[in-house]
Tab-separated table of C-alpha atoms in Angstrom:
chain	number	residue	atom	x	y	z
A	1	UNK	CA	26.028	39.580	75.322
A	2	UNK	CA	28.211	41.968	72.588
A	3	UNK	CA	26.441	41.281	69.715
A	4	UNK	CA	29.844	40.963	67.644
A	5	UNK	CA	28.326	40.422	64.605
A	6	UNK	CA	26.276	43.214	64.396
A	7	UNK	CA	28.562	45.510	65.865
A	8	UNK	CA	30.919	44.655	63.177
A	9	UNK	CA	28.381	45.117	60.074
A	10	UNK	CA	27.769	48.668	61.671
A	11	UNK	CA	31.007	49.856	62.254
A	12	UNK	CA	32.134	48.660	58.507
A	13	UNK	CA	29.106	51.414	57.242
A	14	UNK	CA	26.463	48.328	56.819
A	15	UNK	CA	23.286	50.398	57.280
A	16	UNK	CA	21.265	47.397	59.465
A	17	UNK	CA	18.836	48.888	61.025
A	18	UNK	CA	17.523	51.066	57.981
A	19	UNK	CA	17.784	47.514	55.583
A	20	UNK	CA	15.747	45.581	59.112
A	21	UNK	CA	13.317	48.290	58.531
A	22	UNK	CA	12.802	48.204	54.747
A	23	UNK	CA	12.606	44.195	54.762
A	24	UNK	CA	10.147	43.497	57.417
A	25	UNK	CA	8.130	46.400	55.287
A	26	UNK	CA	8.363	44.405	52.363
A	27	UNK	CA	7.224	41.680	53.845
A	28	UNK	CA	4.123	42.942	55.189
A	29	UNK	CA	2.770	44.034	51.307
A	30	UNK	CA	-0.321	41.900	50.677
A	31	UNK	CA	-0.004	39.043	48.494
A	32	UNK	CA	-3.068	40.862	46.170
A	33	UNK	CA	-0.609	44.057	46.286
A	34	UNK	CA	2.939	42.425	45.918
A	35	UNK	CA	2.615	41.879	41.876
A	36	UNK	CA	2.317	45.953	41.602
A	37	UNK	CA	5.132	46.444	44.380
A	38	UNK	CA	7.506	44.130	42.051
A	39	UNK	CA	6.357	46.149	39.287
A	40	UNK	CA	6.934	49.356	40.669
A	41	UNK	CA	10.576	48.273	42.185
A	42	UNK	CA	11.735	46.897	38.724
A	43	UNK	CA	10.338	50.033	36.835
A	44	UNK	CA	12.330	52.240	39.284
A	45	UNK	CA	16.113	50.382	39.341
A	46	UNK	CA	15.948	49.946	35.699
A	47	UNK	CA	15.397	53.532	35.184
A	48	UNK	CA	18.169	54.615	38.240
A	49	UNK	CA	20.646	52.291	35.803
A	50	UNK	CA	19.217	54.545	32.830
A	51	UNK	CA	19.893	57.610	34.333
A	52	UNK	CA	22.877	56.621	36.251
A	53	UNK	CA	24.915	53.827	34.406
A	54	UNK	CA	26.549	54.676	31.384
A	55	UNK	CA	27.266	51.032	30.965
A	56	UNK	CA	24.044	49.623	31.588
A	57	UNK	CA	22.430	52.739	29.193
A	58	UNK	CA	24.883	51.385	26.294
A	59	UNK	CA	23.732	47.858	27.099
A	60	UNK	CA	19.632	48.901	26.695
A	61	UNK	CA	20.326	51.088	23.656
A	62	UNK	CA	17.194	52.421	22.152
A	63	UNK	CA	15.190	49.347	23.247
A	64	UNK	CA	11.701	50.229	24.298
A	65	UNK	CA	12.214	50.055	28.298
A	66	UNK	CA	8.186	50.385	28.626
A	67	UNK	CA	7.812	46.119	28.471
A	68	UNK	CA	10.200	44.822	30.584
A	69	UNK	CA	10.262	41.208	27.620
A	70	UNK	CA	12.325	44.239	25.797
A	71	UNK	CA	15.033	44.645	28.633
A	72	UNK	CA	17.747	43.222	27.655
A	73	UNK	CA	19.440	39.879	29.391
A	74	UNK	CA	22.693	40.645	31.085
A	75	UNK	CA	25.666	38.058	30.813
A	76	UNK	CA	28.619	36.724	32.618
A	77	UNK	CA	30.551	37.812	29.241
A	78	UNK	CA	28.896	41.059	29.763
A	79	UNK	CA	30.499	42.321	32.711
A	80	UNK	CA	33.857	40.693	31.687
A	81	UNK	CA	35.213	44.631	31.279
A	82	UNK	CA	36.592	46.680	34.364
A	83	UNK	CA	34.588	47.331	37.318
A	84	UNK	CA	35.056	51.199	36.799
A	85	UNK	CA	33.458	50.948	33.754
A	86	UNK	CA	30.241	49.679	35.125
A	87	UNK	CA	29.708	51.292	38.041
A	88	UNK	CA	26.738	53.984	39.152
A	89	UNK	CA	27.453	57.587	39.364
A	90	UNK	CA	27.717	58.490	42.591
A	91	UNK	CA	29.201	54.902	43.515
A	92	UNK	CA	32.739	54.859	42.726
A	93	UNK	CA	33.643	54.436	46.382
A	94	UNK	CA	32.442	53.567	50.005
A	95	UNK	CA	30.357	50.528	48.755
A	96	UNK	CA	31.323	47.231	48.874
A	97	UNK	CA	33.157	44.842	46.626
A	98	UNK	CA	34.199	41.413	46.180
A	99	UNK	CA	34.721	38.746	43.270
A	100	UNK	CA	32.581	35.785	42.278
A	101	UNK	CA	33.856	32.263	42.388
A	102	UNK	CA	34.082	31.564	39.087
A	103	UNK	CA	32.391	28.404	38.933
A	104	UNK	CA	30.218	28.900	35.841
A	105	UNK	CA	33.656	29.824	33.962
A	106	UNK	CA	33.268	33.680	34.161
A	107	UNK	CA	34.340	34.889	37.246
A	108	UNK	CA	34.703	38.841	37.735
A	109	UNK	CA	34.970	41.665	40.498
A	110	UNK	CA	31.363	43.215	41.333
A	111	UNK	CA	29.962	45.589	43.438
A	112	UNK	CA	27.280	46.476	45.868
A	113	UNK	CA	25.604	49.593	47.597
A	114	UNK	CA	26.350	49.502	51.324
A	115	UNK	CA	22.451	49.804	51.669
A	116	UNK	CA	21.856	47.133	49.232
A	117	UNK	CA	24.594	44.514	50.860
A	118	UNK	CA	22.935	45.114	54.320
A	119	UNK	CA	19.838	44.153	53.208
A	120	UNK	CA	21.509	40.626	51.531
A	121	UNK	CA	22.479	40.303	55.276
A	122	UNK	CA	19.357	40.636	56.595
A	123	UNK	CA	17.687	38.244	54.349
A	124	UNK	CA	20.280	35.855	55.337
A	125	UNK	CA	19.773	36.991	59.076
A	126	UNK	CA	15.901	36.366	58.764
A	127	UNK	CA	15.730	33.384	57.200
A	128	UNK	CA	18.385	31.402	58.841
A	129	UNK	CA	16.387	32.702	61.844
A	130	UNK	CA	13.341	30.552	60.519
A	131	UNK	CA	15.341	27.774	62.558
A	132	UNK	CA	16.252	29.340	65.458
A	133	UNK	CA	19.994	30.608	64.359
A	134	UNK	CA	21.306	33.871	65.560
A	135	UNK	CA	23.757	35.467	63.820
A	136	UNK	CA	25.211	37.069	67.234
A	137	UNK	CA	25.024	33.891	69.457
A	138	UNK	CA	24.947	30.795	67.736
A	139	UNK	CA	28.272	28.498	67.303
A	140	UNK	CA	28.202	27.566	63.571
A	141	UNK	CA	30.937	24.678	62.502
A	142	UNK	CA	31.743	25.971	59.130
A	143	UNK	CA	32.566	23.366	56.155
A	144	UNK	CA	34.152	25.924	53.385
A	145	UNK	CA	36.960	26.555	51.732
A	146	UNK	CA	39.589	29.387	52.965
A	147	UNK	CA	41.911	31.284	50.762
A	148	UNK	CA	45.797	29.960	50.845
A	149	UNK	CA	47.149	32.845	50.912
A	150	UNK	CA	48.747	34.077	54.046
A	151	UNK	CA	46.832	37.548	54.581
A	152	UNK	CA	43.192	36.040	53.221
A	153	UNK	CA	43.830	33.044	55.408
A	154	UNK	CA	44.202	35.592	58.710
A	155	UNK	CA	41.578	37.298	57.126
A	156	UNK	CA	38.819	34.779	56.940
A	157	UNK	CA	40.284	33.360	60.171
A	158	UNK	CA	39.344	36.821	62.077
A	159	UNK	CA	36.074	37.255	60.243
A	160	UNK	CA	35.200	33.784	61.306
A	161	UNK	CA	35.558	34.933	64.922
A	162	UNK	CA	33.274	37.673	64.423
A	163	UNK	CA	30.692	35.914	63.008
A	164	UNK	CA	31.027	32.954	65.913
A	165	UNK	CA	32.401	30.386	63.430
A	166	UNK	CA	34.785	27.561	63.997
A	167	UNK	CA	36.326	26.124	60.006
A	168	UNK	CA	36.883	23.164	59.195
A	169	UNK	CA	39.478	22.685	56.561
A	170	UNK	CA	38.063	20.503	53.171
A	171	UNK	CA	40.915	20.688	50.387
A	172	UNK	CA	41.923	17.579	52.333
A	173	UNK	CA	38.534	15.460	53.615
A	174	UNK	CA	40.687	12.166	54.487
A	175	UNK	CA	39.322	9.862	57.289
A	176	UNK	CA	42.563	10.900	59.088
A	177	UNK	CA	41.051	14.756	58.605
A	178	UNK	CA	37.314	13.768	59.231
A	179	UNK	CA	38.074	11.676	62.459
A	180	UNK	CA	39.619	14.999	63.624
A	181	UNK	CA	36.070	17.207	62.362
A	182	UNK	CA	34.385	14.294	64.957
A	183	UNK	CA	36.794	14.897	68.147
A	184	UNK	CA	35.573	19.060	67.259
A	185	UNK	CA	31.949	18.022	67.316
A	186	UNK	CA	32.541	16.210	70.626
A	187	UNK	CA	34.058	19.193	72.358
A	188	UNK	CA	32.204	22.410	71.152
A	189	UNK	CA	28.563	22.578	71.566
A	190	UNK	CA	28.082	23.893	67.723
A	191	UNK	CA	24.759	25.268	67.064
A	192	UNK	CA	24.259	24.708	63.235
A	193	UNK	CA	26.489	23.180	60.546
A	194	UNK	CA	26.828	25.346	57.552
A	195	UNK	CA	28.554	24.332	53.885
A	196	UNK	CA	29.148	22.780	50.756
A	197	UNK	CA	27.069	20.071	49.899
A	198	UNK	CA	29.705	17.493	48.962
A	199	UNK	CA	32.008	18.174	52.150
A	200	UNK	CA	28.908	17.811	54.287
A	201	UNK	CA	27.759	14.620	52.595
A	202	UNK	CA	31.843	13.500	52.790
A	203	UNK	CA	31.284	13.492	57.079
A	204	UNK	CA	28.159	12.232	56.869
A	205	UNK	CA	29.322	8.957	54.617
A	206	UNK	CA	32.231	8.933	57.393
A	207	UNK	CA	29.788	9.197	59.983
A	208	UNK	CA	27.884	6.151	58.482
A	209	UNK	CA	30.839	4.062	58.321
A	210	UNK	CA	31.028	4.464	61.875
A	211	UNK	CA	27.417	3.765	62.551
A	212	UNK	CA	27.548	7.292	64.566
A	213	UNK	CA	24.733	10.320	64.593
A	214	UNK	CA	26.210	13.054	65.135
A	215	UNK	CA	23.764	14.608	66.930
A	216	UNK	CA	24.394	12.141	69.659
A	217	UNK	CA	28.092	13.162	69.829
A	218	UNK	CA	27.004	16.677	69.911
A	219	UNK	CA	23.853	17.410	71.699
A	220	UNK	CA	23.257	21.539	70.542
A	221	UNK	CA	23.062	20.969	67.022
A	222	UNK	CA	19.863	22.404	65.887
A	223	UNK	CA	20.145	22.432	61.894
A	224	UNK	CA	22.282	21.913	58.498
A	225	UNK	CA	22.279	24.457	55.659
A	226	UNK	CA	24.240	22.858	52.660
A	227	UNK	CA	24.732	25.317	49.258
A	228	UNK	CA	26.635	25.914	46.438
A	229	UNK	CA	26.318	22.671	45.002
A	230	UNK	CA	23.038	19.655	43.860
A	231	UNK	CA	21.845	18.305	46.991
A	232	UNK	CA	20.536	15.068	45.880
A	233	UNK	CA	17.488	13.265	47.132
A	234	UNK	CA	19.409	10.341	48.814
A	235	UNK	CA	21.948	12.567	49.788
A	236	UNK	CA	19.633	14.185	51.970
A	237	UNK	CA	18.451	11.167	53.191
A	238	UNK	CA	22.269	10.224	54.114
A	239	UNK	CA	22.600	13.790	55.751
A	240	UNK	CA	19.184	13.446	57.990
A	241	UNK	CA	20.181	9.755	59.111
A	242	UNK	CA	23.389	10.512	60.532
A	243	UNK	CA	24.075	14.309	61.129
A	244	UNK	CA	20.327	13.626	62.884
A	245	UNK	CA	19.026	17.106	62.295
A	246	UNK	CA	17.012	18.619	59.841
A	247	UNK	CA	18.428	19.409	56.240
A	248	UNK	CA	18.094	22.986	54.889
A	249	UNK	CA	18.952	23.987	51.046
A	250	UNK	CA	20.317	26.993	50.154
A	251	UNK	CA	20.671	28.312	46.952
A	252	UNK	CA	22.461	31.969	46.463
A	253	UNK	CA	24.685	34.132	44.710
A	254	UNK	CA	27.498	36.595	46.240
A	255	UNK	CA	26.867	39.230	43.357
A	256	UNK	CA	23.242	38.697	44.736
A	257	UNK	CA	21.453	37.288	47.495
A	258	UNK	CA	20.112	34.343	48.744
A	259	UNK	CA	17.740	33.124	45.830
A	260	UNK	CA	15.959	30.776	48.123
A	261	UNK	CA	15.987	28.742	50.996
A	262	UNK	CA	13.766	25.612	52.344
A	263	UNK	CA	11.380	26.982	54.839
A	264	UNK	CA	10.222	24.703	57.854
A	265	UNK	CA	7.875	22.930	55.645
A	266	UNK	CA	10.220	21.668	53.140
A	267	UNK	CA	9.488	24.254	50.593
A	268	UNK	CA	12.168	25.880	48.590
A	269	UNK	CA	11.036	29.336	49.017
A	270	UNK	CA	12.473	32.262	46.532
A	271	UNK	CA	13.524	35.324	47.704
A	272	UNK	CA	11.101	37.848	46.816
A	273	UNK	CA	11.760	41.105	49.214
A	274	UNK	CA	15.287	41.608	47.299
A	275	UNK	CA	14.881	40.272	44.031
A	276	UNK	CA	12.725	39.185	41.191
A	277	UNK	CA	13.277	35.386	39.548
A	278	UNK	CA	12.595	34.786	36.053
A	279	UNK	CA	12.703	31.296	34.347
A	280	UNK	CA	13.369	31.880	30.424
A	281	UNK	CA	13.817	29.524	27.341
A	282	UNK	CA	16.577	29.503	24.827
A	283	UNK	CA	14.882	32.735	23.102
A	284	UNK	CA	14.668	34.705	26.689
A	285	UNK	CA	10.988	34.434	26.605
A	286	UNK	CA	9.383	33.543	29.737
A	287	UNK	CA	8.374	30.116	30.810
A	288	UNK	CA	5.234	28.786	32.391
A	289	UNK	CA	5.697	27.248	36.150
A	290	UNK	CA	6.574	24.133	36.004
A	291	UNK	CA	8.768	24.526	32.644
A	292	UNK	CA	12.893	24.209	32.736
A	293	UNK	CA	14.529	27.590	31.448
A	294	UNK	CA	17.479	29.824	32.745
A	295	UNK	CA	16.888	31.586	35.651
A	296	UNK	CA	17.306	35.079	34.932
A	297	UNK	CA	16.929	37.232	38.379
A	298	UNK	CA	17.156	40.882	38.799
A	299	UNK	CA	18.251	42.883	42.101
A	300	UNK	CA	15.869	45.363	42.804
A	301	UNK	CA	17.712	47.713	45.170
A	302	UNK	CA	21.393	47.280	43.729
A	303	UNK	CA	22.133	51.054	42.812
A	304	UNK	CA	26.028	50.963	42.748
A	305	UNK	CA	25.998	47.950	39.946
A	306	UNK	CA	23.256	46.641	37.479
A	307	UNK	CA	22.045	42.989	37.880
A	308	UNK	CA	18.547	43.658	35.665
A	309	UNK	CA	17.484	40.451	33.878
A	310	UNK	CA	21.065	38.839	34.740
A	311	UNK	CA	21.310	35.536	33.401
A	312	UNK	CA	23.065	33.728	36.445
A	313	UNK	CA	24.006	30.692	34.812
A	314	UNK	CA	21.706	28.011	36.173
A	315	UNK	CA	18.924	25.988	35.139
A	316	UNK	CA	15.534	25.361	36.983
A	317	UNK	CA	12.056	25.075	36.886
A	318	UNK	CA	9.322	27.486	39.730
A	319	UNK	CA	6.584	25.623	41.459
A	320	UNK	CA	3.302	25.868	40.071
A	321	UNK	CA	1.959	26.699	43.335
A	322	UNK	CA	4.208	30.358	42.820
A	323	UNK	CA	2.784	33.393	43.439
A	324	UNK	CA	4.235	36.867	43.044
A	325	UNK	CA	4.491	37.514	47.222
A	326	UNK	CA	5.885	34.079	47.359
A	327	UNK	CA	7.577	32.006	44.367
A	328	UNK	CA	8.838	28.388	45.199
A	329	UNK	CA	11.748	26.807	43.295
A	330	UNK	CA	10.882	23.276	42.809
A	331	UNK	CA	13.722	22.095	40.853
A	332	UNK	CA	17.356	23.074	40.221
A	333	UNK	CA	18.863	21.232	37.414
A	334	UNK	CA	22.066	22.705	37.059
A	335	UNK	CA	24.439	25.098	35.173
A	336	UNK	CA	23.490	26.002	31.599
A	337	UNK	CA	27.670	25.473	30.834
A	338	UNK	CA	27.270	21.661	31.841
A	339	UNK	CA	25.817	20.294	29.095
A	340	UNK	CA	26.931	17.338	27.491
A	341	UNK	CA	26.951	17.325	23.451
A	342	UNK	CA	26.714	13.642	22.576
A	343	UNK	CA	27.726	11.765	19.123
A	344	UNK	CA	24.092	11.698	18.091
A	345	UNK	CA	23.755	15.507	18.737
A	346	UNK	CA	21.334	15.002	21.519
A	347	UNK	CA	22.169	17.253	24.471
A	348	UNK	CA	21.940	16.224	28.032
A	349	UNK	CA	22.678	17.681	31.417
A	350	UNK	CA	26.021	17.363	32.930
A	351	UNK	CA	24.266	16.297	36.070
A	352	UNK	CA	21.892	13.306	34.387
A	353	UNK	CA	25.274	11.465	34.226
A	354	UNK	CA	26.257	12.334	37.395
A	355	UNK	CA	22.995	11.104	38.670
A	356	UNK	CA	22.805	7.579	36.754
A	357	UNK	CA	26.486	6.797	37.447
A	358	UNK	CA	26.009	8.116	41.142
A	359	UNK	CA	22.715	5.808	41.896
A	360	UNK	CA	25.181	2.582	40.834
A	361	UNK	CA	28.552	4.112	41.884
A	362	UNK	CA	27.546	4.489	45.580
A	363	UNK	CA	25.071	1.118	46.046
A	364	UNK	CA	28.467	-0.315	48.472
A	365	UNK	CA	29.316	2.884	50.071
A	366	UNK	CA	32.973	1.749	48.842
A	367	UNK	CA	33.075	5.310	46.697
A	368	UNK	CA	33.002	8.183	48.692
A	369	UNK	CA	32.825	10.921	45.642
A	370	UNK	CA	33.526	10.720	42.470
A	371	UNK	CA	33.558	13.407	39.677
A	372	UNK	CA	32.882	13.263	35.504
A	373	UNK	CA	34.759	15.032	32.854
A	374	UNK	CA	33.628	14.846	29.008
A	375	UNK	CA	37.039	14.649	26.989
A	376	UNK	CA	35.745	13.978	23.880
A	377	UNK	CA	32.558	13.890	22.106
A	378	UNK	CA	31.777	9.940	23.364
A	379	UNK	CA	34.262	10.219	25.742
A	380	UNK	CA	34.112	9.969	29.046
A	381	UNK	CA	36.584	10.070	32.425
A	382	UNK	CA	35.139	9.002	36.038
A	383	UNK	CA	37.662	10.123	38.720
A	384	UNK	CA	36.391	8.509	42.127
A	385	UNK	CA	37.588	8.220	45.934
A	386	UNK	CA	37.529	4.656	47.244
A	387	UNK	CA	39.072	2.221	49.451
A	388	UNK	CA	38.804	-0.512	46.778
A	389	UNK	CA	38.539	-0.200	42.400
A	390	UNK	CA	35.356	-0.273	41.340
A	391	UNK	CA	34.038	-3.921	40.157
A	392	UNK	CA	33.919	-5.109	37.001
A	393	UNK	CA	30.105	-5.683	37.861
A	394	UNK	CA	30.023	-1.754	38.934
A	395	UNK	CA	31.212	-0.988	35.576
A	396	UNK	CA	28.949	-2.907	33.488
A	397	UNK	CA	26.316	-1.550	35.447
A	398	UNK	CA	27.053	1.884	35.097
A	399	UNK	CA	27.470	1.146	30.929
A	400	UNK	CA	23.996	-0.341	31.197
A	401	UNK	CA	22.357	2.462	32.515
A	402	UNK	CA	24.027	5.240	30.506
A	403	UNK	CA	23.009	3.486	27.251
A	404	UNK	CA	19.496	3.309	28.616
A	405	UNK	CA	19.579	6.868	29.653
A	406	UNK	CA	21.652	8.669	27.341
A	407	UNK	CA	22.523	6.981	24.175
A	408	UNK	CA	24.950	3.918	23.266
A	409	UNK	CA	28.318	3.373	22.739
A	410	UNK	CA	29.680	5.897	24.935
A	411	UNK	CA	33.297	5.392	25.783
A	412	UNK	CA	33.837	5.714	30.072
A	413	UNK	CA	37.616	5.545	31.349
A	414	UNK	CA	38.148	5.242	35.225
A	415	UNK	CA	40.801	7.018	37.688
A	416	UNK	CA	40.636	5.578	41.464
A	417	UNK	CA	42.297	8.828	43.333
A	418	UNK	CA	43.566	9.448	46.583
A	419	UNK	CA	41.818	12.897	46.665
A	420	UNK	CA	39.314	14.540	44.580
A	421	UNK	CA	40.917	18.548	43.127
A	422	UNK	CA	38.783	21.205	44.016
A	423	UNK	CA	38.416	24.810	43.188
A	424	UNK	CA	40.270	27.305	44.831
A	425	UNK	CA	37.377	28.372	47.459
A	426	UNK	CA	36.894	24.241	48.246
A	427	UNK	CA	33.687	23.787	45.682
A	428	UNK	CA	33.495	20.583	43.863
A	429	UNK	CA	32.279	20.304	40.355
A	430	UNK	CA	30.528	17.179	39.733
A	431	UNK	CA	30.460	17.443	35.936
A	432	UNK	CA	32.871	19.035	33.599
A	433	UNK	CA	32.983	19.586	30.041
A	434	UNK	CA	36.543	19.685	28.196
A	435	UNK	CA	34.718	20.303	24.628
């Protein structure tokens, strides 16, 4: 067989056999060794950046670079300045660029070394291949967004055929749209479903309304990955029941990398052959496992762009089981910019509400998703998806529990839609903050 994907990587100056190579060495470092080899790679990219990056040498100043607590923590707002301006020496061209989404509220244009992006593939390439998915060969059915635009609509289209992918549109997930997904499943042998969370969960709800598996329906399905948004508990109950394959969560970054990814036993599993994961408090001091902070993470073979100590905008807590050779993310909470700032000045997660409302909102399985936006400081607006308005029983309910959980006297307004509005690459945000 061609191996299109490959083929494709390497002809576009992706050097994959050289990043294969460097990986797999990685990889066999000793867990006794690996806290020295993380050491040594973090010493050495930080001072490439010095001696390389005029923005990144403005950024450390005369900071002592000797303790890496001094380094200091690089922001969204940070690299809100041209892309010109903070790129390497020696890699103002032939490397490869693209633009984050934009979901934590700062998107901007970054770059990558070609040797440093064909490594991100790799570790995509080897883990993925933890259950049995091959890049070249396997059929994956593809729940993401795709840009509207005529030319980045052929774009992705052809790019999808390279990569053996068959898209599924989700700016519209109607059961009119979703019975269509079903007939797809029934005539191509798909290997592995890969996507956002909430589309994923959206079949899988249609699925159960139909009392289907899908697995039945469609015999080579092997596995799920779900990322870029919360995969909740029950969710993944939902997802196991009737897509009738195992669950994977994936947590990454485009500027970056995969960050981690469940292993075959269930464990979230950090990346820790591309890049090293720190969990900080409010003061950027370092957390003990087990602790909530921001997860600061820093690419360790990025040459053409700096991502040392970058604060990525997310909130969770490392296993206490971690080890240097092999960290384990046991909780993601959320984004740092979804915080809800309540009348008594207590501050609360954007996703706690989501998750009270949700466990009460979706007893029936009348609502299919739903979404929260804080409009004022005790103000609240539910926008849901549902054949029928929520009860008046349903909304005491959900008032009960947020004055248990949160605080009382919170005001909650609700919006039955047709259609839930998404962001331009088909994410969903489950909480939003209009203070």
């Amino acid at each position: 067989m061609l191996n299109l994907f490959n083929l494709t990587l390497k002809i576009n100056g992706f050097p994959m056999k050289e990043a294969q190579l460097e990986f797999e060495k990685n990889l066999q470092i000793s867990e006794s060794d690996y806290q020295k080899f993380i050491e040594e790679k973090r010493k050495e990219i930080v001072q490439f950046h010095l001696d390389n990056n005029t923005f990144y040498k403005n950024l450390v100043g005369n900071r002592d670079v000797s303790d890496w607590n001094n380094l200091p923590i690089l922001t969204k707002k940070n690299l809100q300045v041209p892309l010109a301006e903070r790129l390497s020496k020696g890699f103002e061209r032939n490397i490869y660029i693209n633009k984050t989404s934009g979901s934590s509220g700062d998107p901007f244009i970054f770059a990558k070394d070609k040797f440093s992006h064909a490594l991100t593939w790799y570790s995509n390439i080897y883990r993925f291949g933890w259950f049995g998915i091959d890049f070249n060969s396997s059929f994956q059915a593809r729940f993401y967004g795709v840009p509207l635009d005529k030319v980045g609509y052929y774009k992705e289209r052809f790019k999808d055929f390279l990569a053996k992918r068959y898209r599924f549109p989700i700016f519209d997930l109607s059961d009119v749209v979703l019975e269509e997904i079903l007939k797809k499943f029934q005539q191509k042998k798909f290997d592995y479903i890969n996507g956002y969370t909430s589309s994923v969960v959206l079949f899988a709800k249609f699925l159960q309304s139909k009392n289907i598996v899908l697995k039945d329906v469609c015999p080579t399905l092997k596995v799920c990955m779900v990322t870029s948004e919360m995969l909740f508990d029950d969710d993944k109950i939902l997802l196991e029941k009737y897509l009738g394959i195992p669950i994977v969560n994936e947590y990454g970054a485009s500027e970056l990398d995969l960050l981690a990814f469940q292993n075959p036993k269930g464990e979230w599993q950090v990346n820790s052959e591309t890049l090293f994961i720190e969990i900080l408090d409010e003061n950027n001091q370092p957390v003990a496992n087990g602790t909530s902070g921001k997860i600061v993470v820093t690419s360790l073979y990025n040459k053409a762009h700096p991502f040392i100590r970058y604060e990525i905008g997310d909130i969770g807590i490392l296993d206490e089981k971690s080890t240097w050779k092999k960290p384990l993310l046991k909780q993601l909470i959320g984004r740092t910019n979804d915080v809800a700032v309540l009348p008594s000045g207590k501050k609360s997660p954007g996703l706690t509400f989501y998750y009270v409302t949700k466990s009460i909102i979706e007893d029936d399985g009348n609502v299919k998703e739903f979404v929260i936006k804080q409009t004022k400081l005790d103000s609240f607006e539910i926008d849901y998806v549902s054949e029928k308005a929520l009860s008046s029983v349903q909304i005491d309910e959900i008032q009960k529990a947020i004055d248990l959980y949160l605080e009382p006297n919170l005001k909650f307004t609700y919006a039955r839609k047709d259609f839930l509005t998404r962001s331009n690459r088909g994410k969903l945000k489950q909480f939003t903050s209009l203070l």
